[in-house]
Each structure stands twice: as C-alpha cells, then as structure tokens.
Amino acid sequence: AQKITQTQPGMFVQEKEAVTLDCTYDTSDQSYGLFWYKQPSSGEMIFLIYQGSYDEQNATEGRYSLNFQKARKSANLVISASQLGDSAMYFCAMREGRPGNTPLVFGKGTRLSVIA
Amino acid sequence: GAGVSQTPSNKVTEKGKYVELRCDPISGHTALYWYRQSLGQGPEFLIYFQGTGAADDSGLPNDRFFAVRPEGSVSTLKIQRTERGDSAVYLCASSLRRTGNNEQFFGPGTRLTVL
C-alpha cells in the first residue's frame, strides 16, 4: 500500500482564490510527521509547512495551512489568496517514527496552476 | 548563508559508464540524504548519512549504487555500469535538528541522463 496518496494529479485555481490539495497517509506508527514541499519548474524543493502527529492545532505558515484530520489520516494543504507564483508541483511527505533525522516518504505530487 | 549545493547540475553519460554525483550540505548539518526523482514522480529515498556513516541505505536499488561521506560533510553518490533506467534527477538534502520537524533542505539536484 502507498504510504502517501495524492489523488489530484492537477489542479487549477483562479488568482486570489483559496485551493485545497489533498493528501492521505498510511502508517501504524503513533508518532510521525507530515510535510508539504513546493517544487517550481526550476526543480528545487521548498519546504512549506510541517504537522506533527501529536500537535493538537493545525499548522499555519502565512498563506499556507494544514488541515490535519488524524482519524481520517488526511493532511490537506490549504493555500489562501493564490498567487501566480504558486504555480508549481506540490508534494506531501511523511516521516515515520519519533522525531529525528529520518528519511521522508513522498507522494506523487499535485501540479497546481494558478490562472490570472 | 549558502544552501545545499550539488554538482554537476546536468550529467549525460553512456550506458555502462561510471558516474559520480557530489553534494555539499549546509555547513554544520549532521544528516545528509540522497533521493531520486523520476519524471512525474515524487522523490524516492536512496540513502541517509548521520555523520560519516550510512544510517540507512535500504533505498539503494542495487549494488551498482554506492555513496560515501568520509569526513561527515560532502557526500558522493557513485553509480557503476549505468543503465538507461538510472536516468532521473538525483536530489540531496541535509538537516540539523535531531528532534522536532527536522526540516530537510534540498539542493537543486543533478539531472542524470543515460543514453
């Protein structure tokens, strides 16, 4: 079974509107972390936001927020007030086990296109 | 400060040749990771170093792939007898904190093309 599932290969959003990118995960660990990264066409991976499994509040970073629903094992990324520069690939990733330096497991990504 | 750097940015080689890909992590970062990203996919883990030693090499696809980090800083990913299926972007990342979100900082990648 896939550890990280991103069911939307591509999404379109109008500039200044909000958009939700879906991510579901599969783990039997009680302690884990969830990450979202942005990958523009230039190729670099840019860290956006992190949610720990024991965090009681949804993470927020500027225009990014993470809608964490633990029982449903979902960690959707919400981008508010979309900008043209938000057009990129977005990857959801998970670190299993206790916090520390462990590899990430990535989903296949969602390509977001922001329309003027 | 300087981010993670990777050289070369592009590498074209012929099937059967040997290649080396270099990663310079952020200064002071103890953990270093190699990932491979094939076209249309997310990055896939290859190997992870904590200091000089490989803490987890379970992602290496076969024994043609090898990586070293002799002084706990720069790392080299080595691929022997390259095959066309090795063509991908090879990403390196580094991180510092042993707890918390251990955010991984990624380099720009090396695009490897095996003809």
mmCIF file with all atom_site columns, N, CA, C and O in Angstrom, chain A residues 35 37 39 43-45 47 50 91 95 99-104 106-108, chain B residues 31 33 35 37 41-43 45 48 50 95 97-98 100-104 106:
data_model
loop_
_atom_site.group_PDB
_atom_site.id
_atom_site.type_symbol
_atom_site.label_atom_id
_atom_site.label_alt_id
_atom_site.label_comp_id
_atom_site.label_asym_id
_atom_site.label_entity_id
_atom_site.label_seq_id
_atom_site.pdbx_PDB_ins_code
_atom_site.Cartn_x
_atom_site.Cartn_y
_atom_site.Cartn_z
_atom_site.occupancy
_atom_site.B_iso_or_equiv
_atom_site.pdbx_formal_charge
_atom_site.auth_seq_id
_atom_site.auth_comp_id
_atom_site.auth_asym_id
_atom_site.auth_atom_id
_atom_site.pdbx_PDB_model_num
ATOM 1   N N  . PHE A 1 35  ? 4.736  16.664 6.058   1.00 0.00 ? 35  PHE A N  1
ATOM 2   C CA . PHE A 1 35  ? 5.376  17.826 5.446   1.00 0.00 ? 35  PHE A CA 1
ATOM 3   C C  . PHE A 1 35  ? 4.712  18.110 4.095   1.00 0.00 ? 35  PHE A C  1
ATOM 4   O O  . PHE A 1 35  ? 4.248  17.196 3.420   1.00 0.00 ? 35  PHE A O  1
ATOM 5   N N  . TYR A 1 37  ? 5.965  20.146 0.547   1.00 0.00 ? 37  TYR A N  1
ATOM 6   C CA . TYR A 1 37  ? 7.027  20.819 -0.189  1.00 0.00 ? 37  TYR A CA 1
ATOM 7   C C  . TYR A 1 37  ? 6.462  21.325 -1.517  1.00 0.00 ? 37  TYR A C  1
ATOM 8   O O  . TYR A 1 37  ? 5.581  20.712 -2.118  1.00 0.00 ? 37  TYR A O  1
ATOM 9   N N  . GLN A 1 39  ? 7.635  22.413 -5.430  1.00 0.00 ? 39  GLN A N  1
ATOM 10  C CA . GLN A 1 39  ? 8.712  22.257 -6.410  1.00 0.00 ? 39  GLN A CA 1
ATOM 11  C C  . GLN A 1 39  ? 8.348  23.044 -7.670  1.00 0.00 ? 39  GLN A C  1
ATOM 12  O O  . GLN A 1 39  ? 7.584  22.588 -8.513  1.00 0.00 ? 39  GLN A O  1
ATOM 13  N N  . GLY A 1 43  ? 12.996 23.260 -10.221 1.00 0.00 ? 43  GLY A N  1
ATOM 14  C CA . GLY A 1 43  ? 13.391 21.964 -9.685  1.00 0.00 ? 43  GLY A CA 1
ATOM 15  C C  . GLY A 1 43  ? 13.691 21.882 -8.204  1.00 0.00 ? 43  GLY A C  1
ATOM 16  O O  . GLY A 1 43  ? 13.715 20.790 -7.647  1.00 0.00 ? 43  GLY A O  1
ATOM 17  N N  . GLU A 1 44  ? 13.960 23.015 -7.557  1.00 0.00 ? 44  GLU A N  1
ATOM 18  C CA . GLU A 1 44  ? 14.305 22.898 -6.140  1.00 0.00 ? 44  GLU A CA 1
ATOM 19  C C  . GLU A 1 44  ? 13.076 22.569 -5.302  1.00 0.00 ? 44  GLU A C  1
ATOM 20  O O  . GLU A 1 44  ? 11.963 22.902 -5.660  1.00 0.00 ? 44  GLU A O  1
ATOM 21  N N  . MET A 1 45  ? 13.288 21.867 -4.210  1.00 0.00 ? 45  MET A N  1
ATOM 22  C CA . MET A 1 45  ? 12.215 21.513 -3.271  1.00 0.00 ? 45  MET A CA 1
ATOM 23  C C  . MET A 1 45  ? 12.206 22.540 -2.144  1.00 0.00 ? 45  MET A C  1
ATOM 24  O O  . MET A 1 45  ? 13.205 22.704 -1.450  1.00 0.00 ? 45  MET A O  1
ATOM 25  N N  . PHE A 1 47  ? 10.501 23.777 1.355   1.00 0.00 ? 47  PHE A N  1
ATOM 26  C CA . PHE A 1 47  ? 9.681  23.383 2.494   1.00 0.00 ? 47  PHE A CA 1
ATOM 27  C C  . PHE A 1 47  ? 8.609  24.434 2.758   1.00 0.00 ? 47  PHE A C  1
ATOM 28  O O  . PHE A 1 47  ? 8.883  25.629 2.773   1.00 0.00 ? 47  PHE A O  1
ATOM 29  N N  . TYR A 1 50  ? 4.834  22.011 8.286   1.00 0.00 ? 50  TYR A N  1
ATOM 30  C CA . TYR A 1 50  ? 5.017  20.742 8.995   1.00 0.00 ? 50  TYR A CA 1
ATOM 31  C C  . TYR A 1 50  ? 3.912  20.563 10.033  1.00 0.00 ? 50  TYR A C  1
ATOM 32  O O  . TYR A 1 50  ? 3.499  21.519 10.690  1.00 0.00 ? 50  TYR A O  1
ATOM 33  N N  . PHE A 1 91  ? 4.223  18.496 -3.131  1.00 0.00 ? 91  PHE A N  1
ATOM 34  C CA . PHE A 1 91  ? 4.406  17.135 -2.631  1.00 0.00 ? 91  PHE A CA 1
ATOM 35  C C  . PHE A 1 91  ? 4.094  17.075 -1.140  1.00 0.00 ? 91  PHE A C  1
ATOM 36  O O  . PHE A 1 91  ? 4.583  17.892 -0.352  1.00 0.00 ? 91  PHE A O  1
ATOM 37  N N  . ARG A 1 95  ? 7.334  11.536 7.644   1.00 0.00 ? 95  ARG A N  1
ATOM 38  C CA . ARG A 1 95  ? 8.426  10.956 8.408   1.00 0.00 ? 95  ARG A CA 1
ATOM 39  C C  . ARG A 1 95  ? 7.780  10.045 9.456   1.00 0.00 ? 95  ARG A C  1
ATOM 40  O O  . ARG A 1 95  ? 6.984  10.502 10.258  1.00 0.00 ? 95  ARG A O  1
ATOM 41  N N  . PRO A 1 99  ? 10.438 11.882 16.280  1.00 0.00 ? 99  PRO A N  1
ATOM 42  C CA . PRO A 1 99  ? 11.123 12.984 15.598  1.00 0.00 ? 99  PRO A CA 1
ATOM 43  C C  . PRO A 1 99  ? 12.623 12.756 15.554  1.00 0.00 ? 99  PRO A C  1
ATOM 44  O O  . PRO A 1 99  ? 13.222 12.266 16.500  1.00 0.00 ? 99  PRO A O  1
ATOM 45  N N  . GLY A 1 100 ? 13.222 13.087 14.482  1.00 0.00 ? 100 GLY A N  1
ATOM 46  C CA . GLY A 1 100 ? 14.653 12.908 14.323  1.00 0.00 ? 100 GLY A CA 1
ATOM 47  C C  . GLY A 1 100 ? 14.997 12.921 12.862  1.00 0.00 ? 100 GLY A C  1
ATOM 48  O O  . GLY A 1 100 ? 14.173 13.216 12.008  1.00 0.00 ? 100 GLY A O  1
ATOM 49  N N  . ASN A 1 101 ? 16.229 12.592 12.599  1.00 0.00 ? 101 ASN A N  1
ATOM 50  C CA . ASN A 1 101 ? 16.700 12.613 11.227  1.00 0.00 ? 101 ASN A CA 1
ATOM 51  C C  . ASN A 1 101 ? 16.380 11.290 10.556  1.00 0.00 ? 101 ASN A C  1
ATOM 52  O O  . ASN A 1 101 ? 17.158 10.343 10.613  1.00 0.00 ? 101 ASN A O  1
ATOM 53  N N  . THR A 1 102 ? 15.237 11.211 9.960   1.00 0.00 ? 102 THR A N  1
ATOM 54  C CA . THR A 1 102 ? 14.841 10.009 9.229   1.00 0.00 ? 102 THR A CA 1
ATOM 55  C C  . THR A 1 102 ? 14.360 10.402 7.842   1.00 0.00 ? 102 THR A C  1
ATOM 56  O O  . THR A 1 102 ? 13.910 11.528 7.633   1.00 0.00 ? 102 THR A O  1
ATOM 57  N N  . PRO A 1 103 ? 14.474 9.490  6.894   1.00 0.00 ? 103 PRO A N  1
ATOM 58  C CA . PRO A 1 103 ? 14.076 9.827  5.515   1.00 0.00 ? 103 PRO A CA 1
ATOM 59  C C  . PRO A 1 103 ? 12.591 10.125 5.400   1.00 0.00 ? 103 PRO A C  1
ATOM 60  O O  . PRO A 1 103 ? 11.786 9.675  6.223   1.00 0.00 ? 103 PRO A O  1
ATOM 61  N N  . LEU A 1 104 ? 12.253 10.856 4.388   1.00 0.00 ? 104 LEU A N  1
ATOM 62  C CA . LEU A 1 104 ? 10.870 11.176 4.083   1.00 0.00 ? 104 LEU A CA 1
ATOM 63  C C  . LEU A 1 104 ? 10.337 10.259 2.989   1.00 0.00 ? 104 LEU A C  1
ATOM 64  O O  . LEU A 1 104 ? 11.086 9.851  2.088   1.00 0.00 ? 104 LEU A O  1
ATOM 65  N N  . PHE A 1 106 ? 7.533  10.368 0.048   1.00 0.00 ? 106 PHE A N  1
ATOM 66  C CA . PHE A 1 106 ? 6.793  11.380 -0.700  1.00 0.00 ? 106 PHE A CA 1
ATOM 67  C C  . PHE A 1 106 ? 5.640  10.771 -1.474  1.00 0.00 ? 106 PHE A C  1
ATOM 68  O O  . PHE A 1 106 ? 5.701  9.614  -1.903  1.00 0.00 ? 106 PHE A O  1
ATOM 69  N N  . GLY A 1 107 ? 4.600  11.584 -1.695  1.00 0.00 ? 107 GLY A N  1
ATOM 70  C CA . GLY A 1 107 ? 3.552  11.228 -2.638  1.00 0.00 ? 107 GLY A CA 1
ATOM 71  C C  . GLY A 1 107 ? 3.990  11.563 -4.056  1.00 0.00 ? 107 GLY A C  1
ATOM 72  O O  . GLY A 1 107 ? 5.100  12.048 -4.281  1.00 0.00 ? 107 GLY A O  1
ATOM 73  N N  . LYS A 1 108 ? 3.085  11.330 -4.999  1.00 0.00 ? 108 LYS A N  1
ATOM 74  C CA . LYS A 1 108 ? 3.415  11.562 -6.401  1.00 0.00 ? 108 LYS A CA 1
ATOM 75  C C  . LYS A 1 108 ? 3.240  13.014 -6.810  1.00 0.00 ? 108 LYS A C  1
ATOM 76  O O  . LYS A 1 108 ? 3.645  13.405 -7.908  1.00 0.00 ? 108 LYS A O  1
ATOM 77  N N  . ALA B 2 31  ? 22.989 15.446 9.242   1.00 0.00 ? 31  ALA B N  1
ATOM 78  C CA . ALA B 2 31  ? 22.297 14.426 8.448   1.00 0.00 ? 31  ALA B CA 1
ATOM 79  C C  . ALA B 2 31  ? 22.283 14.818 6.978   1.00 0.00 ? 31  ALA B C  1
ATOM 80  O O  . ALA B 2 31  ? 22.086 15.985 6.632   1.00 0.00 ? 31  ALA B O  1
ATOM 81  N N  . TYR B 2 33  ? 20.906 13.268 3.067   1.00 0.00 ? 33  TYR B N  1
ATOM 82  C CA . TYR B 2 33  ? 20.030 12.305 2.405   1.00 0.00 ? 33  TYR B CA 1
ATOM 83  C C  . TYR B 2 33  ? 20.219 12.387 0.893   1.00 0.00 ? 33  TYR B C  1
ATOM 84  O O  . TYR B 2 33  ? 20.393 13.475 0.344   1.00 0.00 ? 33  TYR B O  1
ATOM 85  N N  . TYR B 2 35  ? 18.034 11.314 -2.562  1.00 0.00 ? 35  TYR B N  1
ATOM 86  C CA . TYR B 2 35  ? 16.760 10.876 -3.126  1.00 0.00 ? 35  TYR B CA 1
ATOM 87  C C  . TYR B 2 35  ? 16.911 10.839 -4.639  1.00 0.00 ? 35  TYR B C  1
ATOM 88  O O  . TYR B 2 35  ? 17.743 11.535 -5.228  1.00 0.00 ? 35  TYR B O  1
ATOM 89  N N  . GLN B 2 37  ? 14.464 11.256 -8.147  1.00 0.00 ? 37  GLN B N  1
ATOM 90  C CA . GLN B 2 37  ? 13.154 11.663 -8.631  1.00 0.00 ? 37  GLN B CA 1
ATOM 91  C C  . GLN B 2 37  ? 13.050 11.376 -10.114 1.00 0.00 ? 37  GLN B C  1
ATOM 92  O O  . GLN B 2 37  ? 13.694 12.046 -10.932 1.00 0.00 ? 37  GLN B O  1
ATOM 93  N N  . GLN B 2 41  ? 7.197  11.718 -10.882 1.00 0.00 ? 41  GLN B N  1
ATOM 94  C CA . GLN B 2 41  ? 7.077  11.050 -9.589  1.00 0.00 ? 41  GLN B CA 1
ATOM 95  C C  . GLN B 2 41  ? 7.600  11.959 -8.476  1.00 0.00 ? 41  GLN B C  1
ATOM 96  O O  . GLN B 2 41  ? 8.270  12.954 -8.722  1.00 0.00 ? 41  GLN B O  1
ATOM 97  N N  . GLY B 2 42  ? 7.285  11.571 -7.244  1.00 0.00 ? 42  GLY B N  1
ATOM 98  C CA . GLY B 2 42  ? 7.885  12.248 -6.109  1.00 0.00 ? 42  GLY B CA 1
ATOM 99  C C  . GLY B 2 42  ? 9.263  11.679 -5.834  1.00 0.00 ? 42  GLY B C  1
ATOM 100 O O  . GLY B 2 42  ? 9.621  10.605 -6.335  1.00 0.00 ? 42  GLY B O  1
ATOM 101 N N  . PRO B 2 43  ? 10.068 12.373 -5.054  1.00 0.00 ? 43  PRO B N  1
ATOM 102 C CA . PRO B 2 43  ? 11.394 11.851 -4.712  1.00 0.00 ? 43  PRO B CA 1
ATOM 103 C C  . PRO B 2 43  ? 11.287 10.528 -3.956  1.00 0.00 ? 43  PRO B C  1
ATOM 104 O O  . PRO B 2 43  ? 10.382 10.336 -3.150  1.00 0.00 ? 43  PRO B O  1
ATOM 105 N N  . PHE B 2 45  ? 13.550 7.823  -1.592  1.00 0.00 ? 45  PHE B N  1
ATOM 106 C CA . PHE B 2 45  ? 14.725 7.735  -0.724  1.00 0.00 ? 45  PHE B CA 1
ATOM 107 C C  . PHE B 2 45  ? 15.717 6.708  -1.243  1.00 0.00 ? 45  PHE B C  1
ATOM 108 O O  . PHE B 2 45  ? 15.349 5.613  -1.652  1.00 0.00 ? 45  PHE B O  1
ATOM 109 N N  . TYR B 2 48  ? 20.793 7.526  3.590   1.00 0.00 ? 48  TYR B N  1
ATOM 110 C CA . TYR B 2 48  ? 20.843 8.602  4.570   1.00 0.00 ? 48  TYR B CA 1
ATOM 111 C C  . TYR B 2 48  ? 22.083 8.409  5.441   1.00 0.00 ? 48  TYR B C  1
ATOM 112 O O  . TYR B 2 48  ? 22.382 7.299  5.888   1.00 0.00 ? 48  TYR B O  1
ATOM 113 N N  . GLN B 2 50  ? 24.190 9.818  8.854   1.00 0.00 ? 50  GLN B N  1
ATOM 114 C CA . GLN B 2 50  ? 24.264 10.594 10.091  1.00 0.00 ? 50  GLN B CA 1
ATOM 115 C C  . GLN B 2 50  ? 25.760 10.690 10.399  1.00 0.00 ? 50  GLN B C  1
ATOM 116 O O  . GLN B 2 50  ? 26.372 9.702  10.823  1.00 0.00 ? 50  GLN B O  1
ATOM 117 N N  . SER B 2 95  ? 19.884 18.082 6.986   1.00 0.00 ? 95  SER B N  1
ATOM 118 C CA . SER B 2 95  ? 19.104 18.591 8.111   1.00 0.00 ? 95  SER B CA 1
ATOM 119 C C  . SER B 2 95  ? 19.977 18.637 9.349   1.00 0.00 ? 95  SER B C  1
ATOM 120 O O  . SER B 2 95  ? 21.003 17.959 9.442   1.00 0.00 ? 95  SER B O  1
ATOM 121 N N  . ARG B 2 97  ? 18.496 19.389 13.020  1.00 0.00 ? 97  ARG B N  1
ATOM 122 C CA . ARG B 2 97  ? 17.909 19.048 14.305  1.00 0.00 ? 97  ARG B CA 1
ATOM 123 C C  . ARG B 2 97  ? 17.611 17.564 14.414  1.00 0.00 ? 97  ARG B C  1
ATOM 124 O O  . ARG B 2 97  ? 17.144 16.940 13.474  1.00 0.00 ? 97  ARG B O  1
ATOM 125 N N  . ARG B 2 98  ? 17.863 17.015 15.570  1.00 0.00 ? 98  ARG B N  1
ATOM 126 C CA . ARG B 2 98  ? 17.557 15.603 15.808  1.00 0.00 ? 98  ARG B CA 1
ATOM 127 C C  . ARG B 2 98  ? 16.148 15.429 16.337  1.00 0.00 ? 98  ARG B C  1
ATOM 128 O O  . ARG B 2 98  ? 15.658 14.322 16.459  1.00 0.00 ? 98  ARG B O  1
ATOM 129 N N  . GLY B 2 100 ? 12.025 17.459 16.673  1.00 0.00 ? 100 GLY B N  1
ATOM 130 C CA . GLY B 2 100 ? 11.162 18.425 16.009  1.00 0.00 ? 100 GLY B CA 1
ATOM 131 C C  . GLY B 2 100 ? 10.932 18.055 14.566  1.00 0.00 ? 100 GLY B C  1
ATOM 132 O O  . GLY B 2 100 ? 10.957 16.885 14.200  1.00 0.00 ? 100 GLY B O  1
ATOM 133 N N  . ASN B 2 101 ? 10.756 19.036 13.744  1.00 0.00 ? 101 ASN B N  1
ATOM 134 C CA . ASN B 2 101 ? 10.354 18.716 12.383  1.00 0.00 ? 101 ASN B CA 1
ATOM 135 C C  . ASN B 2 101 ? 11.510 18.304 11.492  1.00 0.00 ? 101 ASN B C  1
ATOM 136 O O  . ASN B 2 101 ? 11.284 17.908 10.363  1.00 0.00 ? 101 ASN B O  1
ATOM 137 N N  . ASN B 2 102 ? 12.717 18.356 11.994  1.00 0.00 ? 102 ASN B N  1
ATOM 138 C CA . ASN B 2 102 ? 13.918 18.006 11.220  1.00 0.00 ? 102 ASN B CA 1
ATOM 139 C C  . ASN B 2 102 ? 13.754 18.342 9.742   1.00 0.00 ? 102 ASN B C  1
ATOM 140 O O  . ASN B 2 102 ? 13.943 17.514 8.856   1.00 0.00 ? 102 ASN B O  1
ATOM 141 N N  . GLU B 2 103 ? 13.395 19.607 9.498   1.00 0.00 ? 103 GLU B N  1
ATOM 142 C CA . GLU B 2 103 ? 13.189 20.071 8.129   1.00 0.00 ? 103 GLU B CA 1
ATOM 143 C C  . GLU B 2 103 ? 14.397 19.739 7.285   1.00 0.00 ? 103 GLU B C  1
ATOM 144 O O  . GLU B 2 103 ? 15.534 20.002 7.671   1.00 0.00 ? 103 GLU B O  1
ATOM 145 N N  . GLN B 2 104 ? 14.155 19.154 6.147   1.00 0.00 ? 104 GLN B N  1
ATOM 146 C CA . GLN B 2 104 ? 15.222 18.818 5.216   1.00 0.00 ? 104 GLN B CA 1
ATOM 147 C C  . GLN B 2 104 ? 15.315 19.914 4.158   1.00 0.00 ? 104 GLN B C  1
ATOM 148 O O  . GLN B 2 104 ? 14.319 20.287 3.543   1.00 0.00 ? 104 GLN B O  1
ATOM 149 N N  . PHE B 2 106 ? 16.765 20.975 0.618   1.00 0.00 ? 106 PHE B N  1
ATOM 150 C CA . PHE B 2 106 ? 17.145 20.276 -0.600  1.00 0.00 ? 106 PHE B CA 1
ATOM 151 C C  . PHE B 2 106 ? 18.054 21.120 -1.479  1.00 0.00 ? 106 PHE B C  1
ATOM 152 O O  . PHE B 2 106 ? 17.920 22.352 -1.542  1.00 0.00 ? 106 PHE B O  1
#
